[in-house]
């Protein structure tokens, strides 16, 4: 009741000079508006980033082969041929922290359908686990290829949304034949939409097919050629290039005799994949997964303890964390600037409150003459400053929220309304009012009633 | 025990190294229900004395007893409570809050009263007071929309809102013409006669002083004349309750 009356007295006093009250609190309005807009935009982009990260699949680890070098000339990261599909299977089998893993064979070539053509960003040869690793198991249409398709190097594929748009003008491509480097593939499924990844690459610009098919029919690696020539005369040959639907697993290596097996226990040649994508069970288990994969691969690759790894493991979540840490830092810096502007606004409040105390010296004297105690005067001016700041704060919240809404409307930036920031803004503006209103209010309360009444 | 009992009150202002002695030993008594005029040439110390009487200021030395209560022992907050409960002040320059309605001006001292009235009661009481000073139709006027006489009547209503037993007025008609002055004095007269409010008025105007029962003349910080007490007509003992007596915190 008493508080309510004091607040009303303060509002009445402020209403006597509305223009000045407005200008006084402008610093607070701008400061709070900046904070609110900053936090909302910051939280929005953080949320958007989180969504983008999750489109790459949660807790994904990327395993690259090591660097190949010849005569001191390095061929760059991933140029080695040390990873095999068996490595991938071993990872799934031997690493408890790994949820699942998929090998990837990449190609980059033209895809043709009818008279239209397109070069997708990604042509991935992989296993059915790939979609599981990437959290992409929801298909827009059709079905995923099976393990059997992989074993048989069947010429089937799934298309990303971008390809459907480019080649089929958004018509259903299921059952159609597309040609990848003159090999025709039957489209059996369409992937759901993923959008752009963290670095802005279109994740829907993708064709996925069994890795065996891509490896031996499309990329036409030397290994494949060797296989073909070696198999040309053999009885159970599978012409991987011409047979549309080979019924059996192609024999990839020349059949070795028992003597050969005995003499050379290690395979002289093996199928290599470009990378292996693995997913850990949880973020906490990423490190364990890395350790387990390292151990498993070192053992499989027969690497001695003093030798370095012939592969690299990259933690995709780490990259995401780096990006979000940068965003968070930017938001913090901007918040700091906004805080400084709040302090400046507070000094403005103090300044005007001091002027107001001087101006209203006679009023203070009068109030004291009719019985106001020092504490009453202190409270009155303090409440006035707080009301001023709170009004500024509320106005700032509205303005900041409106501003971020406008940004969303005009720039299509993601916005996240933050109740925490709003309540913090209210608390901060009240605190600014109390902090910067105290000195003027204290000064007012210390006035001598007679001198105040005489003040001209 | 008189309402007001001054004994050898001195007030000295220290102006740098020079001590200016304004009141040089004032002693007099005022009974309850009296109407006293304080007169004297300009600069004789009337306002200074009035401020001490009204507990706005403290004397340098001397004793001031209000209904037997020694004022010099009170804290600033206790004196504030005393001003709120026991005294009403009317000033020469009205001292109304600008851009504030007559009603709110009159209700203002209620905010500092110890017994809090509800908002409605406060407004009703303020309106009542304004009716009594003849401004029942000017409740929502702000000071700039009122004549000098009307403003002074608002100030009187404000002084009376807490029903104080003592009213101090420092040249209340100093800024008013003679006809308006007469209206103000009639109100004072009425308050004194009908309600037994003790009134102490500082004035230069012999006409104003004519309404008083007793005239105290001050010259150069000393009582010249009028210290002798007359018998009060209608003593009033409504307030001046022992709540603010020594030892008790307001
Ligand atoms: N705060 C102060 N400091 C120094 N001297 C003061 C102060 N207040 C009043 N005086 C001096 O005290 C003397 C009396 O002042 P006071 O206001 O009491 O006179 P007054 O009798 O009310 O005069 P007037 O009739 O003109 O109002 C004056 O000489 C004045 O200069
Ligand atoms: Mg005077």
Short mmCIF file of N, CA and C in Angstrom, two decimals, chain A residues 183-284:
data_model
loop_
_atom_site.label_atom_id
_atom_site.label_comp_id
_atom_site.label_asym_id
_atom_site.label_seq_id
_atom_site.Cartn_x
_atom_site.Cartn_y
_atom_site.Cartn_z
N UNK A 183 27.42 -45.62 -66.47
CA UNK A 183 26.89 -46.82 -65.83
C UNK A 183 25.47 -46.49 -65.43
N UNK A 184 24.52 -47.31 -65.81
CA UNK A 184 23.17 -46.92 -65.43
C UNK A 184 22.82 -47.50 -64.08
N UNK A 185 22.18 -46.63 -63.27
CA UNK A 185 21.75 -46.97 -61.93
C UNK A 185 20.25 -46.84 -61.87
N UNK A 186 19.62 -47.76 -61.15
CA UNK A 186 18.19 -47.63 -60.94
C UNK A 186 17.99 -46.86 -59.63
N UNK A 187 17.14 -45.85 -59.70
CA UNK A 187 16.87 -45.07 -58.49
C UNK A 187 15.85 -45.83 -57.65
N UNK A 188 16.24 -46.18 -56.43
CA UNK A 188 15.30 -46.93 -55.59
C UNK A 188 14.78 -46.10 -54.42
N UNK A 189 15.37 -44.92 -54.21
CA UNK A 189 14.89 -44.13 -53.07
C UNK A 189 15.29 -42.67 -53.19
N UNK A 190 14.60 -41.85 -52.44
CA UNK A 190 14.89 -40.41 -52.39
C UNK A 190 15.10 -40.04 -50.92
N UNK A 191 16.21 -39.35 -50.67
CA UNK A 191 16.53 -38.96 -49.30
C UNK A 191 15.67 -37.77 -48.87
N UNK A 192 15.47 -37.66 -47.57
CA UNK A 192 14.74 -36.49 -47.07
C UNK A 192 15.67 -35.27 -47.10
N UNK A 193 15.05 -34.08 -46.92
CA UNK A 193 15.85 -32.85 -47.05
C UNK A 193 16.69 -32.61 -45.81
N UNK A 194 17.94 -32.22 -46.02
CA UNK A 194 18.86 -31.93 -44.92
C UNK A 194 19.22 -30.46 -44.83
N UNK A 195 19.28 -29.78 -45.95
CA UNK A 195 19.71 -28.38 -45.96
C UNK A 195 21.23 -28.28 -45.99
N UNK A 196 21.70 -27.05 -45.77
CA UNK A 196 23.14 -26.81 -45.87
C UNK A 196 23.83 -27.24 -44.58
N UNK A 197 25.07 -27.61 -44.68
CA UNK A 197 25.82 -27.95 -43.46
C UNK A 197 26.49 -26.70 -42.91
N UNK A 198 27.32 -26.87 -41.88
CA UNK A 198 27.92 -25.73 -41.19
C UNK A 198 28.68 -24.79 -42.09
N UNK A 199 29.37 -25.38 -43.08
CA UNK A 199 30.16 -24.52 -43.94
C UNK A 199 29.39 -24.14 -45.20
N UNK A 200 28.11 -24.43 -45.22
CA UNK A 200 27.27 -23.93 -46.29
C UNK A 200 27.17 -24.85 -47.49
N UNK A 201 27.70 -26.07 -47.38
CA UNK A 201 27.58 -26.98 -48.52
C UNK A 201 26.20 -27.63 -48.52
N UNK A 202 25.66 -27.79 -49.72
CA UNK A 202 24.32 -28.35 -49.85
C UNK A 202 24.39 -29.86 -49.63
N UNK A 203 23.84 -30.31 -48.50
CA UNK A 203 23.93 -31.74 -48.18
C UNK A 203 22.94 -32.57 -48.98
N UNK A 204 22.02 -31.90 -49.67
CA UNK A 204 21.04 -32.64 -50.47
C UNK A 204 21.53 -32.91 -51.88
N UNK A 205 22.73 -32.35 -52.18
CA UNK A 205 23.28 -32.53 -53.52
C UNK A 205 24.09 -33.83 -53.51
N UNK A 206 23.39 -34.95 -53.36
CA UNK A 206 24.10 -36.20 -53.08
C UNK A 206 23.46 -37.39 -53.80
N UNK A 207 24.32 -38.32 -54.20
CA UNK A 207 23.85 -39.62 -54.70
C UNK A 207 24.52 -40.66 -53.81
N UNK A 208 23.75 -41.57 -53.25
CA UNK A 208 24.43 -42.65 -52.54
C UNK A 208 24.08 -44.00 -53.17
N UNK A 209 25.09 -44.84 -53.19
CA UNK A 209 24.95 -46.14 -53.84
C UNK A 209 25.82 -47.12 -53.07
N UNK A 210 25.70 -48.41 -53.27
CA UNK A 210 26.60 -49.37 -52.61
C UNK A 210 28.03 -49.03 -52.96
N UNK A 211 28.89 -49.11 -51.97
CA UNK A 211 30.27 -48.68 -52.22
C UNK A 211 30.97 -49.55 -53.25
N UNK A 212 30.59 -50.81 -53.29
CA UNK A 212 31.22 -51.72 -54.27
C UNK A 212 30.91 -51.25 -55.68
N UNK A 213 29.68 -50.81 -55.87
CA UNK A 213 29.28 -50.37 -57.20
C UNK A 213 30.07 -49.14 -57.62
N UNK A 214 30.14 -48.17 -56.70
CA UNK A 214 30.86 -46.94 -57.03
C UNK A 214 32.33 -47.26 -57.27
N UNK A 215 32.86 -48.11 -56.41
CA UNK A 215 34.30 -48.37 -56.47
C UNK A 215 34.69 -49.10 -57.75
N UNK A 216 33.95 -50.14 -58.03
CA UNK A 216 34.40 -50.99 -59.14
C UNK A 216 33.76 -50.68 -60.46
N UNK A 217 32.61 -50.03 -60.44
CA UNK A 217 31.96 -49.76 -61.73
C UNK A 217 32.13 -48.32 -62.16
N UNK A 218 32.20 -47.41 -61.16
CA UNK A 218 32.21 -45.99 -61.54
C UNK A 218 33.60 -45.40 -61.51
N UNK A 219 34.25 -45.46 -60.33
CA UNK A 219 35.56 -44.80 -60.27
C UNK A 219 36.59 -45.54 -61.11
N UNK A 220 36.31 -46.80 -61.36
CA UNK A 220 37.17 -47.56 -62.26
C UNK A 220 38.62 -47.53 -61.83
N UNK A 221 38.80 -47.79 -60.58
CA UNK A 221 40.17 -47.73 -60.05
C UNK A 221 41.03 -48.81 -60.69
N UNK A 222 42.32 -48.65 -60.54
CA UNK A 222 43.25 -49.61 -61.13
C UNK A 222 43.00 -50.99 -60.55
N UNK A 223 42.62 -51.00 -59.27
CA UNK A 223 42.33 -52.28 -58.65
C UNK A 223 41.23 -53.01 -59.40
N UNK A 224 40.20 -52.25 -59.69
CA UNK A 224 39.07 -52.83 -60.41
C UNK A 224 39.51 -53.38 -61.75
N UNK A 225 40.36 -52.59 -62.42
CA UNK A 225 40.84 -53.04 -63.72
C UNK A 225 41.62 -54.34 -63.60
N UNK A 226 42.44 -54.32 -62.56
CA UNK A 226 43.22 -55.54 -62.35
C UNK A 226 42.28 -56.71 -62.16
N UNK A 227 41.26 -56.48 -61.34
CA UNK A 227 40.31 -57.55 -61.09
C UNK A 227 39.67 -58.04 -62.38
N UNK A 228 39.25 -57.05 -63.17
CA UNK A 228 38.55 -57.45 -64.39
C UNK A 228 39.44 -58.27 -65.31
N UNK A 229 40.65 -57.76 -65.51
CA UNK A 229 41.51 -58.48 -66.43
C UNK A 229 41.85 -59.87 -65.89
N UNK A 230 42.03 -59.90 -64.59
CA UNK A 230 42.40 -61.20 -64.02
C UNK A 230 41.23 -62.16 -64.06
N UNK A 231 40.03 -61.59 -64.02
CA UNK A 231 38.88 -62.47 -64.00
C UNK A 231 38.36 -62.80 -65.38
N UNK A 232 38.93 -62.11 -66.36
CA UNK A 232 38.36 -62.21 -67.71
C UNK A 232 38.19 -63.65 -68.16
N UNK A 233 39.18 -64.47 -67.87
CA UNK A 233 39.10 -65.83 -68.38
C UNK A 233 38.55 -66.83 -67.38
N UNK A 234 38.30 -66.37 -66.20
CA UNK A 234 37.92 -67.34 -65.16
C UNK A 234 36.49 -67.82 -65.33
N UNK A 235 36.24 -68.96 -64.76
CA UNK A 235 34.96 -69.63 -64.98
C UNK A 235 33.80 -68.86 -64.34
N UNK A 236 33.98 -68.47 -63.12
CA UNK A 236 32.88 -67.80 -62.43
C UNK A 236 33.02 -66.28 -62.47
N UNK A 237 33.35 -65.81 -63.62
CA UNK A 237 33.62 -64.37 -63.70
C UNK A 237 32.32 -63.56 -63.59
N UNK A 238 32.48 -62.42 -63.08
CA UNK A 238 31.36 -61.49 -63.05
C UNK A 238 31.81 -60.23 -63.75
N UNK A 239 31.23 -59.97 -64.88
CA UNK A 239 31.63 -58.74 -65.56
C UNK A 239 30.89 -57.58 -64.91
N UNK A 240 31.61 -56.94 -64.04
CA UNK A 240 30.96 -55.90 -63.25
C UNK A 240 30.56 -54.71 -64.09
N UNK A 241 31.18 -54.55 -65.23
CA UNK A 241 30.85 -53.38 -66.03
C UNK A 241 29.57 -53.58 -66.84
N UNK A 242 29.34 -54.82 -67.27
CA UNK A 242 28.25 -55.02 -68.20
C UNK A 242 27.02 -55.68 -67.61
N UNK A 243 27.25 -56.52 -66.63
CA UNK A 243 26.11 -57.17 -66.03
C UNK A 243 25.24 -56.18 -65.28
N UNK A 244 23.99 -56.10 -65.62
CA UNK A 244 23.12 -55.13 -64.95
C UNK A 244 22.91 -55.50 -63.50
N UNK A 245 22.53 -56.73 -63.28
CA UNK A 245 22.27 -57.15 -61.92
C UNK A 245 23.00 -58.44 -61.62
N UNK A 246 24.24 -58.33 -61.30
CA UNK A 246 24.98 -59.56 -61.02
C UNK A 246 24.39 -60.24 -59.80
N UNK A 247 24.25 -61.51 -59.92
CA UNK A 247 23.55 -62.23 -58.87
C UNK A 247 24.44 -62.58 -57.70
N UNK A 248 25.71 -62.48 -57.86
CA UNK A 248 26.57 -62.92 -56.77
C UNK A 248 27.62 -61.86 -56.48
N UNK A 249 28.24 -62.07 -55.37
CA UNK A 249 29.32 -61.14 -55.03
C UNK A 249 30.43 -61.29 -56.05
N UNK A 250 30.90 -60.17 -56.55
CA UNK A 250 31.99 -60.29 -57.52
C UNK A 250 33.25 -60.73 -56.81
N UNK A 251 33.99 -61.52 -57.46
CA UNK A 251 35.28 -61.91 -56.90
C UNK A 251 36.25 -60.80 -57.22
N UNK A 252 36.70 -60.13 -56.22
CA UNK A 252 37.47 -58.92 -56.44
C UNK A 252 38.95 -59.20 -56.65
N UNK A 253 39.39 -60.29 -56.12
CA UNK A 253 40.81 -60.62 -56.25
C UNK A 253 40.98 -61.87 -57.09
N UNK A 254 42.15 -62.01 -57.69
CA UNK A 254 42.41 -63.28 -58.35
C UNK A 254 42.41 -64.40 -57.32
N UNK A 255 41.82 -65.47 -57.71
CA UNK A 255 41.77 -66.61 -56.78
C UNK A 255 43.20 -67.03 -56.45
N UNK A 256 43.43 -67.22 -55.16
CA UNK A 256 44.79 -67.59 -54.79
C UNK A 256 44.85 -69.08 -54.48
N UNK A 257 45.93 -69.68 -54.85
CA UNK A 257 46.09 -71.10 -54.57
C UNK A 257 46.48 -71.31 -53.12
N UNK A 258 46.35 -72.54 -52.67
CA UNK A 258 46.70 -72.86 -51.28
C UNK A 258 48.15 -72.53 -51.00
N UNK A 259 49.01 -72.75 -52.00
CA UNK A 259 50.43 -72.47 -51.81
C UNK A 259 50.66 -70.98 -51.62
N UNK A 260 49.92 -70.24 -52.43
CA UNK A 260 50.05 -68.78 -52.31
C UNK A 260 49.62 -68.32 -50.92
N UNK A 261 48.49 -68.86 -50.47
CA UNK A 261 47.98 -68.49 -49.13
C UNK A 261 49.04 -68.76 -48.09
N UNK A 262 49.67 -69.91 -48.22
CA UNK A 262 50.66 -70.31 -47.22
C UNK A 262 51.88 -69.42 -47.27
N UNK A 263 52.29 -69.08 -48.47
CA UNK A 263 53.50 -68.27 -48.62
C UNK A 263 53.28 -66.81 -48.22
N UNK A 264 52.10 -66.32 -48.55
CA UNK A 264 51.83 -64.91 -48.24
C UNK A 264 50.57 -64.79 -47.39
N UNK A 265 50.73 -64.88 -46.08
CA UNK A 265 49.54 -64.82 -45.23
C UNK A 265 48.85 -63.45 -45.29
N UNK A 266 49.59 -62.42 -45.60
CA UNK A 266 48.95 -61.11 -45.69
C UNK A 266 48.41 -60.91 -47.09
N UNK A 267 47.28 -60.27 -47.18
CA UNK A 267 46.79 -59.98 -48.53
C UNK A 267 47.71 -58.98 -49.20
N UNK A 268 48.05 -59.27 -50.41
CA UNK A 268 48.92 -58.33 -51.11
C UNK A 268 48.15 -57.10 -51.57
N UNK A 269 46.90 -57.31 -51.91
CA UNK A 269 46.07 -56.18 -52.34
C UNK A 269 44.80 -56.18 -51.51
N UNK A 270 44.30 -55.06 -51.29
CA UNK A 270 43.02 -55.00 -50.58
C UNK A 270 42.22 -53.85 -51.12
N UNK A 271 40.96 -53.97 -50.84
CA UNK A 271 40.07 -52.91 -51.28
C UNK A 271 40.25 -51.73 -50.35
N UNK A 272 40.40 -50.54 -50.87
CA UNK A 272 40.51 -49.38 -50.00
C UNK A 272 39.26 -48.53 -50.13
N UNK A 273 38.96 -47.84 -49.04
CA UNK A 273 37.86 -46.87 -49.09
C UNK A 273 38.44 -45.50 -48.78
N UNK A 274 37.72 -44.47 -49.17
CA UNK A 274 38.25 -43.12 -49.01
C UNK A 274 38.17 -42.64 -47.57
N UNK A 275 37.10 -43.02 -46.91
CA UNK A 275 36.99 -42.63 -45.51
C UNK A 275 35.99 -43.54 -44.82
N UNK A 276 36.03 -43.51 -43.50
CA UNK A 276 35.04 -44.26 -42.73
C UNK A 276 34.36 -43.26 -41.82
N UNK A 277 33.05 -43.33 -41.80
CA UNK A 277 32.27 -42.44 -40.95
C UNK A 277 31.75 -43.28 -39.79
N UNK A 278 32.06 -42.86 -38.57
CA UNK A 278 31.60 -43.63 -37.41
C UNK A 278 30.81 -42.70 -36.50
N UNK A 279 29.85 -43.27 -35.78
CA UNK A 279 29.09 -42.47 -34.83
C UNK A 279 29.25 -43.06 -33.44
N UNK A 280 29.60 -42.20 -32.48
CA UNK A 280 29.71 -42.65 -31.09
C UNK A 280 28.31 -42.71 -30.49
N UNK A 281 28.17 -43.46 -29.40
CA UNK A 281 26.87 -43.57 -28.76
C UNK A 281 26.39 -42.23 -28.21
N UNK A 282 27.32 -41.46 -27.64
CA UNK A 282 26.94 -40.19 -27.05
C UNK A 282 28.14 -39.25 -27.12
N UNK A 283 27.88 -38.00 -26.85
CA UNK A 283 28.96 -37.02 -26.89
C UNK A 283 30.05 -37.38 -25.88
N UNK A 284 29.62 -37.89 -24.73
CA UNK A 284 30.60 -38.24 -23.68
C UNK A 284 31.52 -39.37 -24.14
#
